[in-house]
GROMACS .gro file of N, CA and C in nm:
model
  453
    1GLY      N    1  -0.868   2.147  -0.564
    1GLY     CA    2  -0.845   2.019  -0.571
    1GLY      C    3  -0.737   1.948  -0.614
    2ASP      N    4  -0.656   2.028  -0.584
    2ASP     CA    5  -0.520   1.863  -0.624
    2ASP      C    6  -0.540   1.759  -0.536
    3ILE      N    7  -0.467   1.694  -0.588
    3ILE     CA    8  -0.420   1.554  -0.510
    3ILE      C    9  -0.263   1.524  -0.442
    4VAL      N   10  -0.267   1.503  -0.371
    4VAL     CA   11  -0.108   1.501  -0.313
    4VAL      C   12  -0.092   1.379  -0.217
    5VAL      N   13   0.025   1.326  -0.272
    5VAL     CA   14   0.084   1.190  -0.228
    5VAL      C   15   0.176   1.206  -0.167
    6ILE      N   16   0.179   1.203  -0.067
    6ILE     CA   17   0.252   1.173   0.106
    6ILE      C   18   0.318   1.070   0.144
    7ASP      N   19   0.441   1.067   0.086
    7ASP     CA   20   0.544   0.953   0.126
    7ASP      C   21   0.645   0.992   0.222
    8TRP      N   22   0.640   0.942   0.377
    8TRP     CA   23   0.729   0.949   0.470
    8TRP      C   24   0.791   0.856   0.582
    9GLY      N   25   0.880   0.892   0.669
    9GLY     CA   26   0.866   0.786   0.716
    9GLY      C   27   1.065   0.855   0.874
   10CYS      N   28   1.052   0.762   0.927
   10CYS     CA   29   1.195   0.796   1.003
   10CYS      C   30   1.243   0.707   1.036
   11GLN      N   31   1.357   0.689   1.086
   11GLN     CA   32   1.466   0.598   1.115
   11GLN      C   33   1.505   0.569   1.321
   12VAL      N   34   1.460   0.468   1.378
   12VAL     CA   35   1.419   0.486   1.505
   12VAL      C   36   1.567   0.368   1.521
   13ASP      N   37   1.685   0.351   1.637
   13ASP     CA   38   1.799   0.296   1.678
   13ASP      C   39   1.810   0.224   1.520
   14HIS      N   40   1.837   0.260   1.421
   14HIS     CA   41   1.910   0.239   1.280
   14HIS      C   42   1.788   0.147   1.229
   15TYR      N   43   1.694   0.112   1.235
   15TYR     CA   44   1.517   0.090   1.185
   15TYR      C   45   1.436   0.169   1.142
   16LEU      N   46   1.426   0.143   1.008
   16LEU     CA   47   1.357   0.278   0.925
   16LEU      C   48   1.186   0.183   0.939
   17SER      N   49   1.129   0.329   0.909
   17SER     CA   50   0.925   0.337   0.888
   17SER      C   51   0.948   0.367   0.747
   18ASP      N   52   0.805   0.327   0.741
   18ASP     CA   53   0.734   0.446   0.577
   18ASP      C   54   0.640   0.382   0.600
   19ILE      N   55   0.523   0.543   0.530
   19ILE     CA   56   0.399   0.534   0.522
   19ILE      C   57   0.363   0.634   0.450
   20THR      N   58   0.267   0.629   0.331
   20THR     CA   59   0.204   0.661   0.230
   20THR      C   60   0.050   0.712   0.263
   21ARG      N   61   0.008   0.875   0.238
   21ARG     CA   62  -0.132   0.914   0.262
   21ARG      C   63  -0.125   0.994   0.157
   22THR      N   64  -0.231   0.964   0.058
   22THR     CA   65  -0.301   1.097   0.013
   22THR      C   66  -0.424   1.163   0.040
   23VAL      N   67  -0.428   1.301   0.011
   23VAL     CA   68  -0.503   1.379  -0.002
   23VAL      C   69  -0.505   1.471  -0.053
   24ALA      N   70  -0.673   1.544  -0.088
   24ALA     CA   71  -0.689   1.607  -0.130
   24ALA      C   72  -0.698   1.775  -0.075
   25VAL      N   73  -0.680   1.897  -0.168
   25VAL     CA   74  -0.660   2.019  -0.092
   25VAL      C   75  -0.767   2.027  -0.149
   26GLY      N   76  -0.856   2.173  -0.045
   26GLY     CA   77  -0.995   2.164  -0.034
   26GLY      C   78  -1.097   2.126  -0.116
   27GLU      N   79  -1.065   2.001  -0.197
   27GLU     CA   80  -1.169   1.953  -0.227
   27GLU      C   81  -1.121   1.822  -0.311
   28ALA      N   82  -1.218   1.709  -0.392
   28ALA     CA   83  -1.186   1.576  -0.389
   28ALA      C   84  -1.325   1.610  -0.481
   29SER      N   85  -1.283   1.592  -0.630
   29SER     CA   86  -1.339   1.533  -0.746
   29SER      C   87  -1.412   1.425  -0.681
   30ASP      N   88  -1.549   1.328  -0.787
   30ASP     CA   89  -1.541   1.208  -0.750
   30ASP      C   90  -1.512   1.085  -0.787
   31GLU      N   91  -1.405   1.122  -0.908
   31GLU     CA   92  -1.351   1.010  -0.921
   31GLU      C   93  -1.228   1.020  -0.894
   32ALA      N   94  -1.213   1.111  -0.815
   32ALA     CA   95  -1.039   1.113  -0.736
   32ALA      C   96  -1.116   1.017  -0.546
   33ARG      N   97  -1.238   1.071  -0.531
   33ARG     CA   98  -1.291   0.996  -0.433
   33ARG      C   99  -1.321   0.833  -0.464
   34GLU      N  100  -1.332   0.793  -0.597
   34GLU     CA  101  -1.390   0.650  -0.634
   34GLU      C  102  -1.269   0.611  -0.627
   35VAL      N  103  -1.213   0.692  -0.735
   35VAL     CA  104  -1.016   0.579  -0.749
   35VAL      C  105  -0.935   0.544  -0.578
   36TYR      N  106  -0.910   0.692  -0.483
   36TYR     CA  107  -0.895   0.636  -0.293
   36TYR      C  108  -1.011   0.498  -0.268
   37ARG      N  109  -1.118   0.494  -0.323
   37ARG     CA  110  -1.207   0.379  -0.271
   37ARG      C  111  -1.158   0.279  -0.347
   38ILE      N  112  -1.157   0.234  -0.415
   38ILE     CA  113  -1.044   0.137  -0.545
   38ILE      C  114  -0.924   0.125  -0.475
   39VAL      N  115  -0.808   0.185  -0.425
   39VAL     CA  116  -0.688   0.196  -0.390
   39VAL      C  117  -0.716   0.142  -0.238
   40TYR      N  118  -0.779   0.203  -0.143
   40TYR     CA  119  -0.829   0.163  -0.012
   40TYR      C  120  -0.855  -0.022  -0.013
   41ALA      N  121  -0.971  -0.055  -0.131
   41ALA     CA  122  -0.971  -0.185  -0.120
   41ALA      C  123  -0.868  -0.247  -0.136
   42SER      N  124  -0.809  -0.226  -0.236
   42SER     CA  125  -0.685  -0.307  -0.306
   42SER      C  126  -0.630  -0.334  -0.191
   43HIS      N  127  -0.563  -0.269  -0.061
   43HIS     CA  128  -0.455  -0.259   0.007
   43HIS      C  129  -0.532  -0.316   0.122
   44GLN      N  130  -0.662  -0.316   0.141
   44GLN     CA  131  -0.704  -0.408   0.264
   44GLN      C  132  -0.660  -0.566   0.234
   45ALA      N  133  -0.758  -0.590   0.055
   45ALA     CA  134  -0.743  -0.715  -0.008
   45ALA      C  135  -0.607  -0.734   0.031
   46GLY      N  136  -0.459  -0.722  -0.035
   46GLY     CA  137  -0.356  -0.731   0.000
   46GLY      C  138  -0.372  -0.754   0.145
   47ARG      N  139  -0.372  -0.699   0.237
   47ARG     CA  140  -0.343  -0.689   0.369
   47ARG      C  141  -0.426  -0.905   0.508
   48GLY      N  142  -0.537  -0.863   0.314
   48GLY     CA  143  -0.643  -0.997   0.385
   48GLY      C  144  -0.551  -1.125   0.370
   49ALA      N  145  -0.449  -1.099   0.270
   49ALA     CA  146  -0.395  -1.199   0.229
   49ALA      C  147  -0.238  -1.279   0.280
   50ILE      N  148  -0.260  -1.167   0.409
   50ILE     CA  149  -0.104  -1.185   0.494
   50ILE      C  150  -0.102  -1.275   0.593
   51ARG      N  151  -0.031  -1.413   0.549
   51ARG     CA  152   0.015  -1.536   0.656
   51ARG      C  153   0.088  -1.604   0.653
   52PRO      N  154   0.176  -1.683   0.762
   52PRO     CA  155   0.327  -1.735   0.729
   52PRO      C  156   0.287  -1.825   0.632
   53GLY      N  157   0.365  -1.844   0.566
   53GLY     CA  158   0.373  -1.963   0.473
   53GLY      C  159   0.338  -1.926   0.354
   54VAL      N  160   0.258  -1.763   0.318
   54VAL     CA  161   0.191  -1.753   0.139
   54VAL      C  162   0.326  -1.723   0.090
   55ALA      N  163   0.291  -1.712  -0.027
   55ALA     CA  164   0.405  -1.622  -0.128
   55ALA      C  165   0.374  -1.534  -0.127
   56CYS      N  166   0.479  -1.487  -0.103
   56CYS     CA  167   0.489  -1.328  -0.151
   56CYS      C  168   0.400  -1.242  -0.258
   57GLN      N  169   0.379  -1.309  -0.361
   57GLN     CA  170   0.306  -1.299  -0.483
   57GLN      C  171   0.145  -1.343  -0.455
   58GLU      N  172   0.148  -1.404  -0.358
   58GLU     CA  173  -0.012  -1.368  -0.382
   58GLU      C  174  -0.045  -1.326  -0.273
   59VAL      N  175   0.016  -1.168  -0.239
   59VAL     CA  176  -0.056  -1.074  -0.142
   59VAL      C  177  -0.030  -0.976  -0.284
   60ASP      N  178   0.046  -0.973  -0.407
   60ASP     CA  179   0.066  -0.889  -0.490
   60ASP      C  180  -0.069  -0.894  -0.540
   61ARG      N  181  -0.070  -1.044  -0.583
   61ARG     CA  182  -0.200  -1.055  -0.660
   61ARG      C  183  -0.293  -1.067  -0.601
   62ALA      N  184  -0.346  -1.038  -0.489
   62ALA     CA  185  -0.435  -1.014  -0.401
   62ALA      C  186  -0.507  -0.856  -0.442
   63ALA      N  187  -0.421  -0.743  -0.417
   63ALA     CA  188  -0.389  -0.638  -0.351
   63ALA      C  189  -0.430  -0.594  -0.570
   64ARG      N  190  -0.354  -0.631  -0.612
   64ARG     CA  191  -0.364  -0.634  -0.818
   64ARG      C  192  -0.483  -0.650  -0.813
   65ALA      N  193  -0.567  -0.790  -0.817
   65ALA     CA  194  -0.647  -0.786  -0.868
   65ALA      C  195  -0.838  -0.703  -0.850
   66VAL      N  196  -0.771  -0.631  -0.750
   66VAL     CA  197  -0.907  -0.544  -0.667
   66VAL      C  198  -0.921  -0.409  -0.797
   67ILE      N  199  -0.777  -0.362  -0.799
   67ILE     CA  200  -0.787  -0.256  -0.956
   67ILE      C  201  -0.765  -0.266  -1.086
   68GLN      N  202  -0.772  -0.421  -1.055
   68GLN     CA  203  -0.718  -0.511  -1.195
   68GLN      C  204  -0.877  -0.478  -1.274
   69GLY      N  205  -0.983  -0.538  -1.114
   69GLY     CA  206  -1.119  -0.531  -1.158
   69GLY      C  207  -1.170  -0.411  -1.180
   70ALA      N  208  -1.124  -0.309  -1.141
   70ALA     CA  209  -1.197  -0.145  -1.135
   70ALA      C  210  -1.126  -0.152  -1.279
   71GLY      N  211  -1.056  -0.200  -1.343
   71GLY     CA  212  -1.065  -0.100  -1.470
   71GLY      C  213  -0.907  -0.045  -1.486
   72PHE      N  214  -0.848  -0.039  -1.369
   72PHE     CA  215  -0.740   0.024  -1.344
   72PHE      C  216  -0.590  -0.067  -1.335
   73GLY      N  217  -0.595  -0.160  -1.422
   73GLY     CA  218  -0.481  -0.270  -1.423
   73GLY      C  219  -0.336  -0.211  -1.474
   74GLU      N  220  -0.369  -0.160  -1.565
   74GLU     CA  221  -0.243  -0.053  -1.663
   74GLU      C  222  -0.189   0.049  -1.552
   75ARG      N  223  -0.267   0.144  -1.452
   75ARG     CA  224  -0.250   0.228  -1.401
   75ARG      C  225  -0.140   0.174  -1.243
   76PHE      N  226  -0.172   0.035  -1.234
   76PHE     CA  227  -0.111  -0.011  -1.088
   76PHE      C  228   0.065   0.006  -1.147
   77ILE      N  229   0.181   0.108  -1.119
   77ILE     CA  230   0.261   0.060  -1.210
   77ILE      C  231   0.417  -0.031  -1.132
   78HIS      N  232   0.382  -0.023  -1.006
   78HIS     CA  233   0.498  -0.079  -0.929
   78HIS      C  234   0.454  -0.259  -0.829
   79ARG      N  235   0.540  -0.290  -0.730
   79ARG     CA  236   0.523  -0.381  -0.656
   79ARG      C  237   0.399  -0.336  -0.561
   80THR      N  238   0.354  -0.397  -0.486
   80THR     CA  239   0.298  -0.392  -0.371
   80THR      C  240   0.337  -0.353  -0.272
   81GLY      N  241   0.490  -0.422  -0.283
   81GLY     CA  242   0.578  -0.382  -0.141
   81GLY      C  243   0.649  -0.386  -0.153
   82HIS      N  244   0.766  -0.410  -0.016
   82HIS     CA  245   0.896  -0.377   0.001
   82HIS      C  246   0.881  -0.483   0.112
   83GLY      N  247   1.078  -0.551   0.169
   83GLY     CA  248   1.068  -0.524   0.312
   83GLY      C  249   1.123  -0.385   0.343
   84ILE      N  250   1.103  -0.429   0.496
   84ILE     CA  251   1.161  -0.290   0.559
   84ILE      C  252   1.239  -0.316   0.655
   85GLY      N  253   1.290  -0.274   0.680
   85GLY     CA  254   1.389  -0.287   0.859
   85GLY      C  255   1.547  -0.176   0.872
   86MET      N  256   1.678  -0.216   0.810
   86MET     CA  257   1.780  -0.185   0.867
   86MET      C  258   1.848  -0.085   0.694
   87MET      N  259   1.700  -0.163   0.576
   87MET     CA  260   1.716  -0.106   0.481
   87MET      C  261   1.564  -0.045   0.435
   88GLY      N  262   1.584   0.070   0.367
   88GLY     CA  263   1.456   0.103   0.318
   88GLY      C  264   1.381   0.013   0.215
   89HIS      N  265   1.481  -0.042   0.186
   89HIS     CA  266   1.401  -0.138   0.020
   89HIS      C  267   1.452  -0.280   0.083
   90GLU      N  268   1.419  -0.387   0.100
   90GLU     CA  269   1.465  -0.479   0.121
   90GLU      C  270   1.389  -0.627   0.151
   91PRO      N  271   1.456  -0.742   0.110
   91PRO     CA  272   1.332  -0.893   0.080
   91PRO      C  273   1.245  -0.845   0.216
   92PRO      N  274   1.129  -0.935   0.227
   92PRO     CA  275   1.087  -0.990   0.106
   92PRO      C  276   1.050  -0.864   0.036
   93MET      N  277   1.030  -0.899  -0.114
   93MET     CA  278   0.917  -0.819  -0.231
   93MET      C  279   0.789  -0.915  -0.242
   94ILE      N  280   0.750  -0.793  -0.253
   94ILE     CA  281   0.606  -0.805  -0.295
   94ILE      C  282   0.505  -0.830  -0.421
   95VAL      N  283   0.550  -0.915  -0.512
   95VAL     CA  284   0.499  -0.874  -0.640
   95VAL      C  285   0.552  -0.998  -0.704
   96GLU      N  286   0.477  -1.003  -0.812
   96GLU     CA  287   0.454  -1.132  -0.884
   96GLU      C  288   0.606  -1.145  -0.902
   97GLY      N  289   0.590  -1.323  -0.942
   97GLY     CA  290   0.725  -1.385  -0.956
   97GLY      C  291   0.767  -1.400  -0.841
   98SER      N  292   0.783  -1.391  -0.749
   98SER     CA  293   0.818  -1.391  -0.613
   98SER      C  294   0.738  -1.480  -0.466
   99SER      N  295   0.819  -1.613  -0.497
   99SER     CA  296   0.711  -1.738  -0.421
   99SER      C  297   0.782  -1.776  -0.306
  100SER      N  298   0.898  -1.659  -0.227
  100SER     CA  299   0.919  -1.649  -0.160
  100SER      C  300   0.821  -1.655  -0.055
  101PRO      N  301   0.812  -1.761   0.066
  101PRO     CA  302   0.641  -1.782   0.158
  101PRO      C  303   0.716  -1.674   0.293
  102LEU      N  304   0.585  -1.604   0.312
  102LEU     CA  305   0.657  -1.503   0.469
  102LEU      C  306   0.636  -1.576   0.569
  103ALA      N  307   0.732  -1.527   0.631
  103ALA     CA  308   0.753  -1.544   0.820
  103ALA      C  309   0.728  -1.497   0.916
  104VAL      N  310   0.694  -1.566   1.065
  104VAL     CA  311   0.685  -1.423   1.114
  104VAL      C  312   0.775  -1.362   1.148
  105GLY      N  313   0.740  -1.261   1.170
  105GLY     CA  314   0.861  -1.111   1.263
  105GLY      C  315   0.893  -1.060   1.124
  106GLN      N  316   0.827  -1.086   0.965
  106GLN     CA  317   0.924  -0.963   0.849
  106GLN      C  318   0.822  -0.862   0.843
  107CYS      N  319   0.914  -0.738   0.825
  107CYS     CA  320   0.804  -0.668   0.816
  107CYS      C  321   0.799  -0.589   0.694
  108PHE      N  322   0.712  -0.557   0.565
  108PHE     CA  323   0.710  -0.549   0.516
  108PHE      C  324   0.605  -0.389   0.449
  109SER      N  325   0.611  -0.338   0.339
  109SER     CA  326   0.540  -0.224   0.346
  109SER      C  327   0.393  -0.323   0.220
  110VAL      N  328   0.310  -0.238   0.265
  110VAL     CA  329   0.141  -0.317   0.144
  110VAL      C  330   0.122  -0.133   0.087
  111GLU      N  331   0.114  -0.147  -0.069
  111GLU     CA  332   0.123   0.004  -0.114
  111GLU      C  333   0.068  -0.055  -0.213
  112PRO      N  334  -0.085  -0.023  -0.232
  112PRO     CA  335  -0.113   0.005  -0.447
  112PRO      C  336  -0.088   0.168  -0.383
  113GLY      N  337  -0.159   0.144  -0.568
  113GLY     CA  338  -0.190   0.256  -0.608
  113GLY      C  339  -0.240   0.269  -0.768
  114ILE      N  340  -0.260   0.370  -0.766
  114ILE     CA  341  -0.358   0.363  -0.950
  114ILE      C  342  -0.291   0.543  -0.917
  115TYR      N  343  -0.193   0.556  -1.078
  115TYR     CA  344  -0.176   0.687  -1.115
  115TYR      C  345  -0.164   0.711  -1.262
  116LEU      N  346  -0.242   0.840  -1.258
  116LEU     CA  347  -0.359   0.897  -1.400
  116LEU      C  348  -0.292   0.928  -1.480
  117PRO      N  349  -0.186   0.987  -1.532
  117PRO     CA  350  -0.073   1.054  -1.583
  117PRO      C  351  -0.144   1.217  -1.615
  118GLY      N  352  -0.024   1.295  -1.572
  118GLY     CA  353  -0.164   1.454  -1.574
  118GLY      C  354  -0.248   1.481  -1.536
  119ARG      N  355  -0.307   1.390  -1.448
  119ARG     CA  356  -0.381   1.404  -1.352
  119ARG      C  357  -0.396   1.377  -1.218
  120PHE      N  358  -0.380   1.253  -1.153
  120PHE     CA  359  -0.338   1.229  -1.018
  120PHE      C  360  -0.334   1.150  -1.028
  121GLY      N  361  -0.230   1.118  -0.841
  121GLY     CA  362  -0.224   0.937  -0.883
  121GLY      C  363  -0.253   0.944  -0.738
  122VAL      N  364  -0.295   0.843  -0.662
  122VAL     CA  365  -0.354   0.787  -0.491
  122VAL      C  366  -0.227   0.651  -0.501
  123ARG      N  367  -0.209   0.658  -0.369
  123ARG     CA  368  -0.108   0.554  -0.281
  123ARG      C  369  -0.176   0.540  -0.142
  124ILE      N  370  -0.159   0.467  -0.094
  124ILE     CA  371  -0.168   0.394   0.063
  124ILE      C  372  -0.146   0.298   0.085
  125GLU      N  373   0.010   0.320   0.221
  125GLU     CA  374   0.100   0.251   0.255
  125GLU      C  375   0.076   0.199   0.389
  126ASN      N  376   0.062   0.085   0.443
  126ASN     CA  377   0.138   0.107   0.518
  126ASN      C  378   0.232  -0.028   0.557
  127ILE      N  379   0.307  -0.027   0.696
  127ILE     CA  380   0.382  -0.122   0.710
  127ILE      C  381   0.356  -0.216   0.782
  128VAL      N  382   0.351  -0.372   0.751
  128VAL     CA  383   0.284  -0.459   0.854
  128VAL      C  384   0.415  -0.540   0.883
  129THR      N  385   0.392  -0.612   1.008
  129THR     CA  386   0.467  -0.741   1.041
  129THR      C  387   0.393  -0.864   1.016
  130VAL      N  388   0.457  -0.953   0.996
  130VAL     CA  389   0.388  -1.122   1.028
  130VAL      C  390   0.375  -1.145   1.136
  131THR      N  391   0.229  -1.188   1.182
  131THR     CA  392   0.233  -1.281   1.321
  131THR      C  393   0.133  -1.476   1.276
  132GLU      N  394   0.200  -1.512   1.416
  132GLU     CA  395   0.094  -1.626   1.347
  132GLU      C  396  -0.022  -1.631   1.318
  133SER      N  397  -0.155  -1.558   1.295
  133SER     CA  398  -0.227  -1.562   1.297
  133SER      C  399  -0.259  -1.431   1.142
  134GLY      N  400  -0.196  -1.387   1.096
  134GLY     CA  401  -0.200  -1.274   0.991
  134GLY      C  402  -0.114  -1.212   0.960
  135HIS      N  403  -0.149  -1.034   1.047
  135HIS     CA  404  -0.023  -0.952   1.030
  135HIS      C  405  -0.090  -0.889   1.206
  136ARG      N  406  -0.014  -0.725   1.167
  136ARG     CA  407  -0.066  -0.657   1.271
  136ARG      C  408  -0.009  -0.516   1.157
  137SER      N  409  -0.079  -0.457   1.156
  137SER     CA  410  -0.032  -0.317   1.146
  137SER      C  411   0.078  -0.210   1.218
  138LEU      N  412   0.138  -0.178   1.162
  138LEU     CA  413   0.263  -0.077   1.299
  138LEU      C  414   0.233   0.028   1.235
  139ASN      N  415   0.139   0.104   1.099
  139ASN     CA  416   0.091   0.264   1.119
  139ASN      C  417   0.004   0.234   1.202
  140ALA      N  418  -0.098   0.373   1.204
  140ALA     CA  419  -0.204   0.358   1.190
  140ALA      C  420  -0.278   0.352   1.087
  141GLU      N  421  -0.428   0.284   1.132
  141GLU     CA  422  -0.466   0.295   0.978
  141GLU      C  423  -0.533   0.347   0.894
  142PRO      N  424  -0.514   0.357   0.813
  142PRO     CA  425  -0.567   0.451   0.723
  142PRO      C  426  -0.708   0.457   0.697
  143PRO      N  427  -0.740   0.606   0.614
  143PRO     CA  428  -0.890   0.601   0.607
  143PRO      C  429  -0.917   0.579   0.456
  144SER      N  430  -1.107   0.497   0.552
  144SER     CA  431  -1.129   0.486   0.401
  144SER      C  432  -1.166   0.520   0.293
  145GLU      N  433  -1.172   0.669   0.391
  145GLU     CA  434  -1.229   0.829   0.210
  145GLU      C  435  -1.117   0.907   0.274
  146ILE      N  436  -1.132   0.925   0.105
  146ILE     CA  437  -1.016   1.046   0.112
  146ILE      C  438  -0.987   1.196   0.207
  147ILE      N  439  -0.858   1.177   0.316
  147ILE     CA  440  -0.903   1.333   0.361
  147ILE      C  441  -0.885   1.463   0.283
  148VAL      N  442  -0.964   1.571   0.282
  148VAL     CA  443  -0.994   1.677   0.216
  148VAL      C  444  -0.927   1.797   0.360
  149VAL      N  445  -0.782   1.854   0.309
  149VAL     CA  446  -0.783   1.961   0.419
  149VAL      C  447  -0.814   2.095   0.303
  150GLY      N  448  -0.801   2.173   0.392
  150GLY     CA  449  -0.783   2.320   0.314
  150GLY      C  450  -0.736   2.358   0.260
  151ALA      N  451  -0.770   2.468   0.153
  151ALA     CA  452  -0.730   2.502   0.063
  151ALA      C  453  -0.551   2.617   0.076
   0.00000   0.00000   0.00000
């Protein structure tokens, strides 16, 4: 019944990648499944706000609103995302207070999470690039339900 958050990436030709997935070992409790669904919905909402000219903080607000609406606002303890390229964390920062507009070609993470101290946490992260019409994910799409792996 353990919940495991796995955050990893690689480097190719000096460019970095990043991805986070959350899995349950053996089985997932109803609570873990529900928290995962909330984080997944938050991830989708954040990505849905991405388009050229949108302020970075609007992506953060879209993702955060889902988690706050579910009653876990105080358990989302980090920014929604960060730029990635030749450095692991670089502009743009997807966080409240960042009014910088998104531009076509920028790459950044969308990685909302909920963390319940002493119990478990859930985070889903994909890297996206801004396109003329919105965005494109550079990772495989995250599953809409938590993955359960053998014990």
